[in-house]
Short mmCIF file of C-alpha atoms in Angstrom, two decimals:
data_model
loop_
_atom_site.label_atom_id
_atom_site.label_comp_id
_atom_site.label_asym_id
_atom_site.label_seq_id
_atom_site.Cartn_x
_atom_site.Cartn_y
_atom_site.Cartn_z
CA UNK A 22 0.00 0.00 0.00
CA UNK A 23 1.21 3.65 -0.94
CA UNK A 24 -0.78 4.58 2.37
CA UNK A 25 2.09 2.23 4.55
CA UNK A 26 4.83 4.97 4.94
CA UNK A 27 4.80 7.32 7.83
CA UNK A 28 5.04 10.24 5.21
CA UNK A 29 1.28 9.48 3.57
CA UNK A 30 -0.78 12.10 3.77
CA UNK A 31 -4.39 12.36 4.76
CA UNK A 32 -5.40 13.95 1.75
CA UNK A 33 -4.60 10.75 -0.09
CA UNK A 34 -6.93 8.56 1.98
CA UNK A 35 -8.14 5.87 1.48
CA UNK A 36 -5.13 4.11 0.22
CA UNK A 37 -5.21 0.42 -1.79
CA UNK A 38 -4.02 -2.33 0.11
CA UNK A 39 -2.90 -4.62 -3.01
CA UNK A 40 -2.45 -8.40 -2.01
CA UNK A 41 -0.52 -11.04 -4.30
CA UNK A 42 1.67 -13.34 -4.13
CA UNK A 43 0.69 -15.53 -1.80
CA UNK A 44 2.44 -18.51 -0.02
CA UNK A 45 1.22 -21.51 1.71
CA UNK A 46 0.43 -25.25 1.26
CA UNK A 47 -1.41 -26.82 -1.79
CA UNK A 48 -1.60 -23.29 -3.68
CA UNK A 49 -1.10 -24.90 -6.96
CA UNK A 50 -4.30 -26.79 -6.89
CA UNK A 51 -6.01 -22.72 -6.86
CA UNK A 52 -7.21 -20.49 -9.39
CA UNK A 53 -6.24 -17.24 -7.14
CA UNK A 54 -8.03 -14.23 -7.51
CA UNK A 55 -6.83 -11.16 -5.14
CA UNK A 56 -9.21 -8.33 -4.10
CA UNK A 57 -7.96 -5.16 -3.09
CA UNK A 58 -8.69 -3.58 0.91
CA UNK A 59 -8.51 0.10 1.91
CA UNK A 60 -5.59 1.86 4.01
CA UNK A 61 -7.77 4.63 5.71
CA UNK A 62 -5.16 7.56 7.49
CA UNK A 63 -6.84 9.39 10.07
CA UNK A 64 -5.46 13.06 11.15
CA UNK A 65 -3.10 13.47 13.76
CA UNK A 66 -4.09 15.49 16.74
CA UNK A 67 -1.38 18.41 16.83
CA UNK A 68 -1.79 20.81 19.79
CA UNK A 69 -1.18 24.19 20.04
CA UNK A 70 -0.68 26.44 23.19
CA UNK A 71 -0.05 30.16 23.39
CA UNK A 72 3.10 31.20 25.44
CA UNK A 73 1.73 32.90 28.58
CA UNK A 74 3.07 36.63 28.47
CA UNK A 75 3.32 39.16 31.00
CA UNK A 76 3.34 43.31 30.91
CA UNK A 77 2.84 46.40 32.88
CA UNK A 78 -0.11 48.65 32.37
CA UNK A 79 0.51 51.04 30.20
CA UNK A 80 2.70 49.08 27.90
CA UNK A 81 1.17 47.37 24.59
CA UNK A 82 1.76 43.86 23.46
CA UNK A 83 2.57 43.06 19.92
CA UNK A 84 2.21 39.52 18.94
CA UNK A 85 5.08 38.45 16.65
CA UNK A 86 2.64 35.12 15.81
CA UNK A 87 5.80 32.70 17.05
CA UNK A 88 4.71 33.05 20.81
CA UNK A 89 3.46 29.35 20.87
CA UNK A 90 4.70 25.36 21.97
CA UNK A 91 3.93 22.98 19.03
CA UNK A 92 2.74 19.03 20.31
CA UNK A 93 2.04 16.24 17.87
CA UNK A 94 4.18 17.61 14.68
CA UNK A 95 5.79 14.34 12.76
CA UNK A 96 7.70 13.77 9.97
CA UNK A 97 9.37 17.20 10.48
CA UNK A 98 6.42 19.31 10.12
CA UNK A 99 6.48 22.29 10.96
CA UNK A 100 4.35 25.36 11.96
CA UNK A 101 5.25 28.68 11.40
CA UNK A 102 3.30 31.05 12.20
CA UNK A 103 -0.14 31.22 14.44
CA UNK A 104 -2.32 34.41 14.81
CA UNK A 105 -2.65 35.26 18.79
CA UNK A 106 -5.19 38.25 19.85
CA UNK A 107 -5.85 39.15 23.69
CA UNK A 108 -8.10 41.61 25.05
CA UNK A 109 -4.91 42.24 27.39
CA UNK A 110 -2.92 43.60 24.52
CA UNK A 111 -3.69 47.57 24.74
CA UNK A 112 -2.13 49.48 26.50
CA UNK A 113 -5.26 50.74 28.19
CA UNK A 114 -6.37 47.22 29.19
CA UNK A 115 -7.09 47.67 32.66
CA UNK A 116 -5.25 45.36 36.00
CA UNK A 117 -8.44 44.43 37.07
CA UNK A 118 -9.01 41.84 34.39
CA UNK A 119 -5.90 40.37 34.59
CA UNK A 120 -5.58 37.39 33.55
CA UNK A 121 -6.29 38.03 30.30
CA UNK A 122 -6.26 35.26 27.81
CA UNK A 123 -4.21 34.92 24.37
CA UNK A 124 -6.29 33.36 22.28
CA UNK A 125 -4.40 31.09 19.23
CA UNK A 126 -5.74 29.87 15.35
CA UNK A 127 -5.21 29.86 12.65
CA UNK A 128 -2.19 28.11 12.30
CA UNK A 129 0.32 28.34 8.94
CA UNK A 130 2.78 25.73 8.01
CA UNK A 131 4.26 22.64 6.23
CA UNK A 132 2.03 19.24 6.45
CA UNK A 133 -0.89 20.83 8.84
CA UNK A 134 -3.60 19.69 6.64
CA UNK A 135 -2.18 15.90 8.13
CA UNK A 136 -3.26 17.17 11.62
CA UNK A 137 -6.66 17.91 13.38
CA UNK A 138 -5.15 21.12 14.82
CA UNK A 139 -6.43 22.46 18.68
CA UNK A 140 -5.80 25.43 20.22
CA UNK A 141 -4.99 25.77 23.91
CA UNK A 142 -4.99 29.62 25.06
CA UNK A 143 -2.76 31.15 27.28
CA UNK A 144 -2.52 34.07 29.70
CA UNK A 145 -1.45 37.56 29.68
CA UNK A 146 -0.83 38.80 32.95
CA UNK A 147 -1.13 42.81 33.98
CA UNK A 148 1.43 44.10 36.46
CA UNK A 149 0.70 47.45 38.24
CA UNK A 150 2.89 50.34 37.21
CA UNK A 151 4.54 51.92 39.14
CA UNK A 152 3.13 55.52 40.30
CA UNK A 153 4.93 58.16 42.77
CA UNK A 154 3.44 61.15 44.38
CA UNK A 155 5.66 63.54 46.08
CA UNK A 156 4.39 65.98 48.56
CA UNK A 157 5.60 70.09 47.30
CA UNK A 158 8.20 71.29 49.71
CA UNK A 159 6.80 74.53 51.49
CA UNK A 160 7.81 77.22 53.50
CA UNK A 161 6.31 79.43 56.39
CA UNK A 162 6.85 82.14 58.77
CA UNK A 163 6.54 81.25 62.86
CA UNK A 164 2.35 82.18 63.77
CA UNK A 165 1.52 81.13 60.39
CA UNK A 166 -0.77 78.63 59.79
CA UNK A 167 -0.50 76.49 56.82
CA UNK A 168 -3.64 74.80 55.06
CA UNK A 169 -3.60 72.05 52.28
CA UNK A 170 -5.90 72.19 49.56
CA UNK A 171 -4.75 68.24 48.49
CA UNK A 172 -3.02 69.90 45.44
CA UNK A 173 0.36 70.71 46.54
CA UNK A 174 2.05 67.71 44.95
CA UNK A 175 3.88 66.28 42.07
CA UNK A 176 2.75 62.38 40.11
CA UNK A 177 5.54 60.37 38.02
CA UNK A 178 4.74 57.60 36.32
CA UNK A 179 0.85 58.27 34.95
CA UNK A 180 -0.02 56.59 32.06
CA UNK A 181 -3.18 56.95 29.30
CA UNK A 182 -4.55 60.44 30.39
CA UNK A 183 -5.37 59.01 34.16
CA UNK A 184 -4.72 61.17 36.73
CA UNK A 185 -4.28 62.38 40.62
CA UNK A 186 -6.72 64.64 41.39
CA UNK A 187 -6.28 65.25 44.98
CA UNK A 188 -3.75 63.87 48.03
CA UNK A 189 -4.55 64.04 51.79
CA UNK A 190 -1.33 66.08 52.91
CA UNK A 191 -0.61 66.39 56.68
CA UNK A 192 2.48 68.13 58.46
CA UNK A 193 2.84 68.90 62.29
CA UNK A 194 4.39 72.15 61.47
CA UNK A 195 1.32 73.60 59.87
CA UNK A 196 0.27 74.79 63.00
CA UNK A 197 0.51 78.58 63.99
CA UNK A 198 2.24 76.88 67.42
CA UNK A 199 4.60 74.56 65.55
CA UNK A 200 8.37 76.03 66.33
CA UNK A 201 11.19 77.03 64.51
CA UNK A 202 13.20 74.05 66.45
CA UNK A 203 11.22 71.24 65.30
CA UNK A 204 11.87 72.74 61.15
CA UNK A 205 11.66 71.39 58.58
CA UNK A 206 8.64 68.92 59.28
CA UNK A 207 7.42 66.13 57.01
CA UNK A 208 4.54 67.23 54.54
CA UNK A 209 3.14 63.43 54.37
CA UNK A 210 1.09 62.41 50.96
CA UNK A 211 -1.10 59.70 51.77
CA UNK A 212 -4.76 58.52 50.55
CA UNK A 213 -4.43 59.78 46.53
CA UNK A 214 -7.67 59.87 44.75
CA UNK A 215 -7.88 60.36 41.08
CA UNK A 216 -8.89 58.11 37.91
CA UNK A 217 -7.43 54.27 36.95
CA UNK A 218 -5.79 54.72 39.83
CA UNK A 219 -6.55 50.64 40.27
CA UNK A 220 -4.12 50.08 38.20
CA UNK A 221 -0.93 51.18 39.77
CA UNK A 222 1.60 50.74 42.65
CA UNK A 223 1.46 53.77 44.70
CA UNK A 224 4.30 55.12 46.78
CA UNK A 225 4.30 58.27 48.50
CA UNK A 226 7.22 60.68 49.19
CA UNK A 227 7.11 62.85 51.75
CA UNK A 228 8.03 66.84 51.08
CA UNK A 229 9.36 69.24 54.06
CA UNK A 230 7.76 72.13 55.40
CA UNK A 231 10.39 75.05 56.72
CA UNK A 232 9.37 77.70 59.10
CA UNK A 233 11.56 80.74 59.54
CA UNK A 234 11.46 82.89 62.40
CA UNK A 235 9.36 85.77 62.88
CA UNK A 236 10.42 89.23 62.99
CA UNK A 237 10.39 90.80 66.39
CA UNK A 238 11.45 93.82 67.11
CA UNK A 239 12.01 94.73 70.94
CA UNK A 240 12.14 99.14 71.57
CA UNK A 241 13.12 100.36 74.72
CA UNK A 242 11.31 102.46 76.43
CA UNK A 243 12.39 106.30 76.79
CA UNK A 244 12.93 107.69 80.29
CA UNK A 245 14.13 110.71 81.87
CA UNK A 246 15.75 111.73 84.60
#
């Protein structure tokens, strides 16, 4: 049968199984007619599995369509090429989904139509970035008071248009008692509110608040004598 090497393909199936010459005992006292069976190949079952992938928000994934493991190729088959989409990818995609999964098909090679081909998906994993809001250094005069409107700070690391709208900022010097001694006091950021916030590591770095002394001027009194 053409069908008996490893190398047949499916396409050809069925394959003729062609019988003759046949040996045995009294064979000579036959009139032997032969009639030809089928060689039926089946597909292989080839499996395919998107590499899992990981990224920080913020950052896009580009699939190169060679992030995947291969199981079942023969025959040195090969494939190529398979296309990979995730929901994940964007760079907007949000932490809160993560996982997301990378979704395989569509497979390109040499000898795949020998295979029935499945696709396995695998996961894309969202890491927080990383987001740091520093409280404003400020200054003061002693028997000032000092007020925080939540503004007085400065983000890095914001990503797709979110923002901080607002940090709770807190100092022991901003009271009108707070003394000169005890300068310069920790402004402390804590308790940011803003939008996709969710998606970030927040650290907070604390600013210093400097008080000066106050003028004072001390006139003696006039006397006579």
């Amino acid at each position: 049968s053409a069908g008996a090497a490893a190398t047949s393909t499916v396409a050809g199936s069925p394959y003729t199984i062609v019988p003759s010459g046949a040996t045995g005992t009294g064979l000579a006292n036959y009139t032997i007619s032969y009639v030809n069976a089928s060689l039926t190949l089946s597909a292989a079952a080839l499996t395919i599995t998107a590499n899992n992938r990981a990224k920080t928000y913020g950052q896009t994934v580009t699939f190169a369509g060679t992030e995947f493991t291969p199981s079942g190729l023969v025959n040195a088959d090969t494939v190529s090429t398979v296309t990979l989409t995730s929901s994940g990818a964007a760079a907007t995609a949000s932490v809160a989904g993560s996982p997301y999964a990378i979704m395989p098909s569509a497979a390109t090679g040499t000898g795949l139509a020998n295979y029935s081909v499945s696709y396995v998906d695998g996961t894309l994993t969202l890491n927080p970035a990383l987001l740091t809001i520093t409280a404003n250094n400020r200054a003061k005069t002693y028997g000032e008071s000092v007020t925080f409107a939540g503004t007085e700070f400065t983000p890095a690391g914001l990503v797709n248009a979110d923002t901080v709208s607002s940090v709770t900022l807190t100092s022991s010097g901003a009271a009108a008692t707070a003394s000169v001694a005890g300068s310069p006091y920790a402004i402390v950021p804590s308790g940011a509110t803003g939008t996709g916030l969710a998606n970030y590591s927040v650290s907070y770095v604390i600013g210093s608040l400097s008080l000066s002394p106050a003028a004072l001027t001390i006139t003696a009194n006039n006397r006579a004598k």
